[in-house]
Amino acid sequence: MYLTHLACTACGRHHEASVPQNVCTACGKPLFAHYDLAAAARTLTKESLASREKSLWRYREVLPVKSESDIVSLGEGGTPLLPAPRLAARLGVRSLFIKDEAQNPTASFKARGMTTAVSMARQLGLKKLAVPSAGNAAGSLAAYAARAGMEAHIFMPKDTPKANVIECREMGAHVTLMDGLITDCGAEVARRKVAEGWFDVSTLKEPYRVEGKKTLGYELAEQFKWRLPEVILYPTGGGTGLIGMWKAFAEMQEMGWIDARRPRMFTVQADGCAPIVRAFDSGATSATEFLGAHTRASGLRVPKAIGDFLMLEALRKSGGGAVAVSDDAMIAAVREMGSAEGVFAAPEGGAACAALRLLLASGQVKPEESIVLFNTSTGLKYLECFDSE
Ligand SMILES: Cc1ncc(COP(=O)(O)O)c(C=O)c1O
Ligand SMILES: [Zn+2]
């Protein structure tokens, strides 16, 4: 158990990790978990990983849970890094990989964050969890809460894909569908949580979902044999995966596992909801709310994210950027990925592929670089987005 404390990502104020925490009590920004990495690195070695379980709990020294018995797991993480030579040939690049996050429990990368958040909720004695969600985080919370014997209270926009709504109900969650966007759902959770006794597990408004998500960075490093790829394209809503990977890279460098080189990180958003792209392009250090947000990639329908400043910092420090694609381009790219590689991607995964084409055309990514596309969920959860003829 190497977790030492929580600290605010904006003002640095320390917070006690032995009690439930949401955001910084001084400034309202996200909290990060900090570890005694020197001690962790004594048992968590590159060599030790060879004999460990496949799930993300293989990195347990740099994860927050104290006792093994509090871990709530469905076998998350350990997803394949698929070489994509046929898709690479179509796009005219040399070295392309798909990190296929659809192969997680609940068929999305949201399982990574929920295994750590729900495990910590168990450690801290919480019983009722609430979340606003674009869909996949809801499905994951429903699953992990059920597995832990806890209540899940879920608030989603009413146009969330049907698969997400059904999976939550079938896993026993309390589901409320709302007129509006994820931000409206978040406001509803905030309004009711005290009276209802709910703990809010909104992304980056509790400190441990990002800890699970950061294992994306550990896995990538391990799968690339400790030499990270040159370019990462990540479909971004709340940004937790992007922020988590950036944190993981810093931790691995501190443990002596990787050097100071970093992949160039690119945020991928939809034309109809691109607050981070706008902020990046204008040189801003935070993003303003994107009004009238709309896109079929429900996971990208996040008009305002509390971690905006952390994303923008990672994008800039990495030498990457931010790019938006149309809904038509992302749906077309799903078929391109599917027919070339046998991966039926979610529209969000298609967006990453469509964005790569734009970045190659603008010269921001070079054909000879090693490139990773994140497919964050499966097309099977989004059947209403595709033609069935
Ligand atoms: C399939 C999918 N991709 C990407 C995202 C965006 O994830 P993040 O909040 O980590 O930016 C989501 C979020 O709901 C999602 O469901
Ligand atoms: Zn603070």
CSV table of C-alpha atoms and ligand atoms in Angstrom, one decimal:
chain,number,residue,atom,x,y,z
A,1,MET,CA,0.0,0.0,0.0
A,2,TYR,CA,2.0,3.0,-1.3
A,3,LEU,CA,-0.7,5.7,-1.6
A,4,THR,CA,0.5,8.6,0.6
A,5,HIS,CA,-2.0,11.4,0.0
A,6,LEU,CA,-4.2,13.2,-2.4
A,7,ALA,CA,-3.1,16.6,-3.8
A,8,CYS,CA,-5.0,19.2,-5.8
A,9,THR,CA,-3.9,19.4,-9.5
A,10,ALA,CA,-4.4,23.2,-9.5
A,11,CYS,CA,-3.4,24.6,-6.0
A,12,GLY,CA,-1.4,21.7,-4.6
A,13,ARG,CA,-3.4,21.5,-1.3
A,14,HIS,CA,-3.0,18.1,0.3
A,15,HIS,CA,-6.1,16.0,1.2
A,16,GLU,CA,-6.4,12.9,3.4
A,17,ALA,CA,-6.9,9.7,1.4
A,18,SER,CA,-8.4,7.8,4.4
A,19,VAL,CA,-11.8,9.4,4.0
A,20,PRO,CA,-14.0,9.9,0.9
A,21,GLN,CA,-13.0,13.0,-1.1
A,22,ASN,CA,-14.4,14.6,-4.2
A,23,VAL,CA,-12.7,17.8,-5.5
A,24,CYS,CA,-10.2,20.2,-3.8
A,25,THR,CA,-11.9,21.7,-0.7
A,26,ALA,CA,-10.0,25.0,-1.4
A,27,CYS,CA,-10.4,25.5,-5.2
A,28,GLY,CA,-12.8,22.9,-6.5
A,29,LYS,CA,-10.3,21.3,-9.0
A,30,PRO,CA,-9.5,17.6,-9.4
A,31,LEU,CA,-7.4,15.7,-6.8
A,32,PHE,CA,-4.6,13.3,-7.8
A,33,ALA,CA,-3.4,10.3,-5.9
A,34,HIS,CA,0.3,10.4,-4.9
A,35,TYR,CA,2.4,7.3,-4.1
A,36,ASP,CA,5.7,6.5,-2.5
A,37,LEU,CA,7.0,5.5,-5.9
A,38,ALA,CA,10.5,4.6,-4.7
A,39,ALA,CA,9.0,2.0,-2.3
A,40,ALA,CA,6.5,0.8,-4.9
A,41,ALA,CA,9.3,0.3,-7.4
A,42,ARG,CA,11.0,-2.2,-5.1
A,43,THR,CA,8.4,-4.9,-5.7
A,44,LEU,CA,6.7,-3.5,-8.9
A,45,THR,CA,9.5,-4.2,-11.3
A,46,LYS,CA,9.4,-4.8,-15.1
A,47,GLU,CA,10.6,-8.4,-14.4
A,48,SER,CA,7.9,-9.0,-11.8
A,49,LEU,CA,5.2,-8.3,-14.3
A,50,ALA,CA,6.0,-11.4,-16.3
A,51,SER,CA,4.3,-13.6,-13.8
A,52,ARG,CA,1.4,-11.5,-12.8
A,53,GLU,CA,-2.3,-11.6,-13.6
A,54,LYS,CA,-3.4,-10.1,-16.9
A,55,SER,CA,-5.9,-7.6,-15.4
A,56,LEU,CA,-4.9,-4.0,-14.6
A,57,TRP,CA,-4.4,-5.0,-11.0
A,58,ARG,CA,-1.1,-6.3,-12.1
A,59,TYR,CA,0.1,-2.7,-11.4
A,60,ARG,CA,-1.4,-2.8,-7.9
A,61,GLU,CA,1.5,-1.0,-6.1
A,62,VAL,CA,0.6,2.1,-8.1
A,63,LEU,CA,-3.1,1.7,-7.6
A,64,PRO,CA,-4.9,3.0,-4.5
A,65,VAL,CA,-6.6,0.0,-2.8
A,66,LYS,CA,-5.1,-1.1,0.5
A,67,SER,CA,-6.4,-4.6,0.9
A,68,GLU,CA,-6.9,-7.3,-1.8
A,69,SER,CA,-10.3,-8.1,-0.3
A,70,ASP,CA,-11.6,-4.7,-1.3
A,71,ILE,CA,-10.8,-5.1,-5.0
A,72,VAL,CA,-14.0,-5.3,-7.1
A,73,SER,CA,-12.9,-6.8,-10.4
A,74,LEU,CA,-14.5,-8.3,-13.5
A,75,GLY,CA,-11.2,-8.9,-15.3
A,76,GLU,CA,-10.6,-5.4,-16.7
A,77,GLY,CA,-7.5,-4.2,-18.5
A,78,GLY,CA,-4.9,-6.3,-20.3
A,79,THR,CA,-6.5,-5.4,-23.6
A,80,PRO,CA,-4.7,-6.2,-26.9
A,81,LEU,CA,-2.5,-3.8,-28.8
A,82,LEU,CA,-3.4,-4.9,-32.3
A,83,PRO,CA,-1.0,-4.3,-35.2
A,84,ALA,CA,-3.1,-2.8,-38.0
A,85,PRO,CA,-1.1,-3.4,-41.2
A,86,ARG,CA,-4.0,-3.4,-43.6
A,87,LEU,CA,-5.5,-0.2,-42.2
A,88,ALA,CA,-2.0,1.3,-42.2
A,89,ALA,CA,-1.6,0.5,-45.9
A,90,ARG,CA,-4.9,2.2,-46.6
A,91,LEU,CA,-3.9,5.3,-44.7
A,92,GLY,CA,-0.3,5.3,-46.1
A,93,VAL,CA,1.5,4.9,-42.7
A,94,ARG,CA,4.1,2.4,-41.7
A,95,SER,CA,3.4,1.5,-38.1
A,96,LEU,CA,-0.2,1.6,-36.8
A,97,PHE,CA,-1.8,-0.1,-33.8
A,98,ILE,CA,-5.3,-0.2,-32.4
A,99,LYS,CA,-5.5,-0.5,-28.6
A,100,ASP,CA,-8.8,-2.3,-28.4
A,101,GLU,CA,-10.6,-1.2,-25.3
A,102,ALA,CA,-13.8,-2.9,-26.4
A,103,GLN,CA,-12.4,-6.1,-24.9
A,104,ASN,CA,-13.0,-4.8,-21.4
A,105,PRO,CA,-15.9,-5.9,-19.1
A,106,THR,CA,-18.9,-3.8,-20.2
A,107,ALA,CA,-17.2,-3.5,-23.6
A,108,SER,CA,-15.6,-0.1,-22.9
A,109,PHE,CA,-12.5,1.5,-21.4
A,110,LYS,CA,-14.7,2.9,-18.6
A,111,ALA,CA,-14.3,-0.4,-16.8
A,112,ARG,CA,-10.8,0.6,-15.9
A,113,GLY,CA,-11.9,3.7,-14.0
A,114,MET,CA,-14.8,2.0,-12.3
A,115,THR,CA,-12.9,-0.9,-10.9
A,116,THR,CA,-10.7,1.4,-9.0
A,117,ALA,CA,-13.4,3.9,-8.0
A,118,VAL,CA,-15.8,1.2,-6.8
A,119,SER,CA,-13.0,-0.7,-5.0
A,120,MET,CA,-12.0,2.5,-3.1
A,121,ALA,CA,-15.7,3.1,-2.4
A,122,ARG,CA,-15.8,-0.3,-0.7
A,123,GLN,CA,-12.6,0.4,1.2
A,124,LEU,CA,-14.1,3.7,2.4
A,125,GLY,CA,-17.4,2.1,3.4
A,126,LEU,CA,-19.6,3.8,0.8
A,127,LYS,CA,-22.8,2.1,-0.3
A,128,LYS,CA,-24.6,4.4,-2.7
A,129,LEU,CA,-22.9,5.7,-5.8
A,130,ALA,CA,-24.2,8.2,-8.3
A,131,VAL,CA,-22.9,9.2,-11.7
A,132,PRO,CA,-23.8,11.4,-14.6
A,133,SER,CA,-22.8,9.6,-17.8
A,134,ALA,CA,-22.7,9.8,-21.6
A,135,GLY,CA,-23.5,6.0,-21.5
A,136,ASN,CA,-20.4,3.8,-21.1
A,137,ALA,CA,-19.4,5.0,-17.6
A,138,ALA,CA,-23.0,4.3,-16.6
A,139,GLY,CA,-22.8,0.7,-17.8
A,140,SER,CA,-19.5,0.2,-16.0
A,141,LEU,CA,-20.7,1.7,-12.7
A,142,ALA,CA,-23.8,-0.4,-12.9
A,143,ALA,CA,-21.7,-3.5,-13.3
A,144,TYR,CA,-19.1,-2.8,-10.6
A,145,ALA,CA,-21.7,-1.6,-8.1
A,146,ALA,CA,-23.7,-4.8,-8.6
A,147,ARG,CA,-20.6,-6.8,-8.1
A,148,ALA,CA,-19.8,-4.9,-4.9
A,149,GLY,CA,-23.4,-5.1,-3.6
A,150,MET,CA,-23.8,-1.3,-3.8
A,151,GLU,CA,-26.5,0.9,-5.2
A,152,ALA,CA,-25.8,2.7,-8.5
A,153,HIS,CA,-27.8,5.9,-9.3
A,154,ILE,CA,-27.3,6.8,-12.9
A,155,PHE,CA,-28.2,9.9,-14.8
A,156,MET,CA,-27.9,9.9,-18.6
A,157,PRO,CA,-29.2,12.1,-21.5
A,158,LYS,CA,-32.3,10.6,-22.9
A,159,ASP,CA,-30.7,10.2,-26.3
A,160,THR,CA,-28.0,7.9,-24.9
A,161,PRO,CA,-27.6,4.7,-27.0
A,162,LYS,CA,-30.2,2.1,-26.1
A,163,ALA,CA,-27.5,-0.5,-25.2
A,164,ASN,CA,-26.2,1.7,-22.4
A,165,VAL,CA,-29.6,2.2,-20.9
A,166,ILE,CA,-30.6,-1.5,-21.1
A,167,GLU,CA,-27.3,-2.7,-19.7
A,168,CYS,CA,-27.7,-0.4,-16.6
A,169,ARG,CA,-31.2,-1.5,-15.9
A,170,GLU,CA,-30.4,-5.2,-16.4
A,171,MET,CA,-27.5,-4.8,-13.8
A,172,GLY,CA,-30.0,-3.4,-11.3
A,173,ALA,CA,-29.0,0.2,-11.4
A,174,HIS,CA,-31.5,3.1,-10.8
A,175,VAL,CA,-31.6,4.9,-14.1
A,176,THR,CA,-32.9,8.4,-14.8
A,177,LEU,CA,-33.0,9.7,-18.3
A,178,MET,CA,-32.8,13.5,-18.7
A,179,ASP,CA,-33.6,16.1,-21.2
A,180,GLY,CA,-30.2,17.7,-21.9
A,181,LEU,CA,-26.6,16.8,-21.8
A,182,ILE,CA,-24.2,15.1,-19.4
A,183,THR,CA,-23.6,18.5,-17.8
A,184,ASP,CA,-27.3,18.7,-16.9
A,185,CYS,CA,-27.1,15.2,-15.5
A,186,GLY,CA,-24.1,16.2,-13.4
A,187,ALA,CA,-26.0,19.2,-12.0
A,188,GLU,CA,-28.9,16.9,-11.0
A,189,VAL,CA,-26.5,14.5,-9.2
A,190,ALA,CA,-25.0,17.5,-7.4
A,191,ARG,CA,-28.4,18.9,-6.5
A,192,ARG,CA,-29.6,15.6,-4.9
A,193,LYS,CA,-26.6,13.8,-3.6
A,194,VAL,CA,-26.6,15.2,0.0
A,195,ALA,CA,-30.2,14.5,0.6
A,196,GLU,CA,-30.0,11.1,-0.9
A,197,GLY,CA,-26.7,10.1,0.7
A,198,TRP,CA,-25.1,9.4,-2.6
A,199,PHE,CA,-21.3,9.6,-3.3
A,200,ASP,CA,-20.6,11.4,-6.5
A,201,VAL,CA,-18.3,9.4,-8.8
A,202,SER,CA,-18.3,11.9,-11.7
A,203,THR,CA,-15.1,11.6,-13.6
A,204,LEU,CA,-12.3,13.7,-12.1
A,205,LYS,CA,-14.7,14.8,-9.3
A,206,GLU,CA,-13.5,11.7,-7.3
A,207,PRO,CA,-9.8,10.9,-7.3
A,208,TYR,CA,-9.7,7.2,-8.3
A,209,ARG,CA,-11.3,6.7,-11.7
A,210,VAL,CA,-8.3,8.4,-13.2
A,211,GLU,CA,-6.1,5.9,-11.4
A,212,GLY,CA,-7.7,3.0,-13.2
A,213,LYS,CA,-7.6,4.9,-16.5
A,214,LYS,CA,-3.9,5.6,-16.1
A,215,THR,CA,-3.2,1.9,-16.5
A,216,LEU,CA,-3.7,2.5,-20.3
A,217,GLY,CA,-0.3,4.3,-20.1
A,218,TYR,CA,1.3,1.4,-18.1
A,219,GLU,CA,0.0,-1.2,-20.6
A,220,LEU,CA,1.1,0.8,-23.6
A,221,ALA,CA,4.6,1.1,-22.2
A,222,GLU,CA,4.7,-2.6,-21.4
A,223,GLN,CA,3.3,-3.7,-24.7
A,224,PHE,CA,5.8,-1.4,-26.6
A,225,LYS,CA,8.6,-2.9,-24.5
A,226,TRP,CA,9.2,0.3,-22.6
A,227,ARG,CA,9.7,2.5,-25.7
A,228,LEU,CA,6.5,4.5,-26.1
A,229,PRO,CA,4.9,5.1,-29.5
A,230,GLU,CA,5.4,8.5,-31.2
A,231,VAL,CA,1.8,9.4,-31.6
A,232,ILE,CA,-1.4,8.7,-29.6
A,233,LEU,CA,-4.9,9.6,-30.9
A,234,TYR,CA,-7.5,9.6,-28.1
A,235,PRO,CA,-11.2,10.3,-28.5
A,236,THR,CA,-11.8,12.8,-25.8
A,237,GLY,CA,-14.8,13.7,-23.7
A,238,GLY,CA,-14.0,14.3,-20.0
A,239,GLY,CA,-10.4,13.5,-20.8
A,240,THR,CA,-9.7,11.1,-18.0
A,241,GLY,CA,-7.8,8.6,-20.1
A,242,LEU,CA,-5.6,11.2,-21.6
A,243,ILE,CA,-4.9,12.8,-18.3
A,244,GLY,CA,-4.4,9.4,-16.7
A,245,MET,CA,-1.9,8.3,-19.3
A,246,TRP,CA,0.1,11.5,-18.9
A,247,LYS,CA,0.2,10.8,-15.1
A,248,ALA,CA,1.3,7.2,-15.8
A,249,PHE,CA,4.2,8.4,-18.0
A,250,ALA,CA,5.5,10.7,-15.2
A,251,GLU,CA,5.2,7.9,-12.6
A,252,MET,CA,7.0,5.4,-14.9
A,253,GLN,CA,9.8,7.9,-15.5
A,254,GLU,CA,10.2,8.5,-11.7
A,255,MET,CA,10.5,4.7,-11.2
A,256,GLY,CA,13.2,4.6,-13.9
A,257,TRP,CA,11.1,2.6,-16.4
A,258,ILE,CA,11.0,5.1,-19.3
A,259,ASP,CA,13.0,8.1,-20.3
A,260,ALA,CA,11.8,11.7,-20.7
A,261,ARG,CA,10.5,11.1,-24.2
A,262,ARG,CA,6.7,11.2,-24.6
A,263,PRO,CA,4.3,10.3,-27.3
A,264,ARG,CA,2.7,13.3,-29.0
A,265,MET,CA,-0.9,13.2,-27.6
A,266,PHE,CA,-3.8,14.2,-29.8
A,267,THR,CA,-7.3,14.8,-28.6
A,268,VAL,CA,-10.0,13.8,-31.0
A,269,GLN,CA,-13.4,15.4,-30.8
A,270,ALA,CA,-16.5,15.8,-32.9
A,271,ASP,CA,-17.2,18.9,-35.0
A,272,GLY,CA,-20.5,19.2,-33.1
A,273,CYS,CA,-18.8,19.2,-29.7
A,274,ALA,CA,-15.2,20.3,-29.7
A,275,PRO,CA,-14.5,22.5,-26.6
A,276,ILE,CA,-10.9,21.2,-26.2
A,277,VAL,CA,-10.1,21.7,-29.9
A,278,ARG,CA,-11.4,25.3,-29.7
A,279,ALA,CA,-9.4,26.0,-26.5
A,280,PHE,CA,-6.2,24.4,-27.9
A,281,ASP,CA,-6.5,26.4,-31.2
A,282,SER,CA,-7.0,29.7,-29.3
A,283,GLY,CA,-4.1,29.2,-27.0
A,284,ALA,CA,-6.4,29.1,-23.9
A,285,THR,CA,-5.4,27.2,-20.8
A,286,SER,CA,-9.0,26.3,-20.0
A,287,ALA,CA,-12.1,25.6,-22.2
A,288,THR,CA,-15.4,27.4,-22.3
A,289,GLU,CA,-18.6,25.4,-22.5
A,290,PHE,CA,-19.4,24.3,-26.1
A,291,LEU,CA,-23.0,25.5,-26.7
A,292,GLY,CA,-25.5,23.3,-28.7
A,293,ALA,CA,-23.3,20.2,-28.4
A,294,HIS,CA,-24.4,17.4,-30.7
A,295,THR,CA,-22.7,14.3,-32.2
A,296,ARG,CA,-23.7,10.7,-32.7
A,297,ALA,CA,-20.5,9.7,-30.8
A,298,SER,CA,-22.3,10.0,-27.4
A,299,GLY,CA,-19.0,9.6,-25.5
A,300,LEU,CA,-17.7,12.8,-27.1
A,301,ARG,CA,-20.8,14.8,-26.2
A,302,VAL,CA,-19.2,16.5,-23.2
A,303,PRO,CA,-19.5,20.3,-23.6
A,304,LYS,CA,-17.5,21.2,-20.5
A,305,ALA,CA,-14.9,19.1,-18.6
A,306,ILE,CA,-13.5,19.8,-15.2
A,307,GLY,CA,-10.1,18.5,-16.3
A,308,ASP,CA,-9.8,20.9,-19.3
A,309,PHE,CA,-6.7,22.6,-18.0
A,310,LEU,CA,-5.0,19.2,-17.4
A,311,MET,CA,-5.8,18.0,-20.9
A,312,LEU,CA,-4.6,21.2,-22.5
A,313,GLU,CA,-1.3,21.1,-20.6
A,314,ALA,CA,-0.7,17.4,-21.6
A,315,LEU,CA,-1.5,18.1,-25.2
A,316,ARG,CA,0.9,21.1,-25.3
A,317,LYS,CA,3.7,19.6,-23.3
A,318,SER,CA,3.7,16.5,-25.4
A,319,GLY,CA,3.9,18.5,-28.6
A,320,GLY,CA,0.5,17.1,-29.8
A,321,GLY,CA,-2.7,18.8,-30.5
A,322,ALA,CA,-6.4,18.6,-30.9
A,323,VAL,CA,-8.6,17.9,-33.9
A,324,ALA,CA,-12.3,17.6,-34.7
A,325,VAL,CA,-13.9,15.3,-37.2
A,326,SER,CA,-17.4,15.2,-38.7
A,327,ASP,CA,-20.0,12.5,-37.7
A,328,ASP,CA,-20.0,11.2,-41.3
A,329,ALA,CA,-16.2,10.8,-41.3
A,330,MET,CA,-16.2,8.9,-38.0
A,331,ILE,CA,-19.0,6.5,-39.2
A,332,ALA,CA,-17.2,5.9,-42.5
A,333,ALA,CA,-14.0,5.2,-40.6
A,334,VAL,CA,-15.8,2.6,-38.5
A,335,ARG,CA,-16.4,0.6,-41.7
A,336,GLU,CA,-12.8,1.2,-42.8
A,337,MET,CA,-11.4,-0.2,-39.5
A,338,GLY,CA,-13.9,-3.0,-39.5
A,339,SER,CA,-13.3,-4.1,-43.1
A,340,ALA,CA,-9.5,-3.7,-42.9
A,341,GLU,CA,-8.8,-5.2,-39.4
A,342,GLY,CA,-11.9,-7.0,-38.1
A,343,VAL,CA,-12.4,-4.5,-35.3
A,344,PHE,CA,-16.0,-3.2,-35.1
A,345,ALA,CA,-15.2,0.1,-33.4
A,346,ALA,CA,-17.4,2.5,-31.6
A,347,PRO,CA,-18.0,5.8,-33.4
A,348,GLU,CA,-15.4,7.3,-31.0
A,349,GLY,CA,-12.8,4.8,-32.2
A,350,GLY,CA,-13.8,5.7,-35.8
A,351,ALA,CA,-13.2,9.3,-34.9
A,352,ALA,CA,-9.6,8.6,-34.0
A,353,CYS,CA,-9.1,6.9,-37.3
A,354,ALA,CA,-10.7,9.8,-39.2
A,355,ALA,CA,-8.6,12.2,-37.3
A,356,LEU,CA,-5.4,10.4,-38.3
A,357,ARG,CA,-6.3,11.0,-41.9
A,358,LEU,CA,-6.6,14.8,-41.2
A,359,LEU,CA,-3.3,14.9,-39.2
A,360,LEU,CA,-1.5,13.1,-42.0
A,361,ALA,CA,-2.9,15.5,-44.6
A,362,SER,CA,-1.8,18.5,-42.5
A,363,GLY,CA,1.6,17.1,-41.8
A,364,GLN,CA,1.2,17.0,-38.1
A,365,VAL,CA,1.7,13.3,-38.1
A,366,LYS,CA,4.3,11.7,-40.4
A,367,PRO,CA,3.8,8.4,-42.3
A,368,GLU,CA,6.9,6.8,-40.8
A,369,GLU,CA,5.9,7.4,-37.2
A,370,SER,CA,4.5,4.7,-34.8
A,371,ILE,CA,0.9,5.5,-34.1
A,372,VAL,CA,-1.7,4.2,-31.7
A,373,LEU,CA,-5.5,4.7,-32.2
A,374,PHE,CA,-7.6,4.1,-29.2
A,375,ASN,CA,-10.8,2.2,-29.9
A,376,THR,CA,-12.6,3.0,-26.6
A,377,SER,CA,-15.8,0.8,-27.1
A,378,THR,CA,-17.6,-1.4,-29.5
A,379,GLY,CA,-19.9,-0.6,-32.4
A,380,LEU,CA,-22.2,-3.2,-31.0
A,381,LYS,CA,-23.3,-0.7,-28.4
A,382,TYR,CA,-24.2,1.9,-31.1
A,383,LEU,CA,-26.3,-0.1,-33.6
A,384,GLU,CA,-28.6,2.9,-34.1
A,385,CYS,CA,-25.7,4.8,-35.7
A,386,PHE,CA,-25.3,2.4,-38.5
A,387,ASP,CA,-27.3,1.5,-41.6
A,388,SER,CA,-28.6,-2.1,-41.4
A,389,GLU,CA,-29.0,-2.7,-45.2
B,1,LIG,C1,-16.7,5.2,-26.1
B,1,LIG,C2,-16.1,6.4,-25.5
B,1,LIG,N1,-15.0,6.9,-26.0
B,1,LIG,C3,-14.5,8.1,-25.4
B,1,LIG,C4,-15.1,8.7,-24.3
B,1,LIG,C5,-14.4,9.9,-23.7
B,1,LIG,O1,-13.7,9.5,-22.6
B,1,LIG,P1,-12.9,10.5,-21.6
B,1,LIG,O2,-14.0,10.9,-20.6
B,1,LIG,O3,-11.9,9.7,-20.9
B,1,LIG,O4,-12.4,11.6,-22.4
B,1,LIG,C6,-16.2,8.1,-23.8
B,1,LIG,C7,-16.9,8.8,-22.6
B,1,LIG,O5,-18.0,8.6,-22.3
B,1,LIG,C8,-16.7,7.0,-24.3
B,1,LIG,O6,-17.9,6.4,-23.9
B,2,ZN,ZN,-7.0,23.2,-5.1
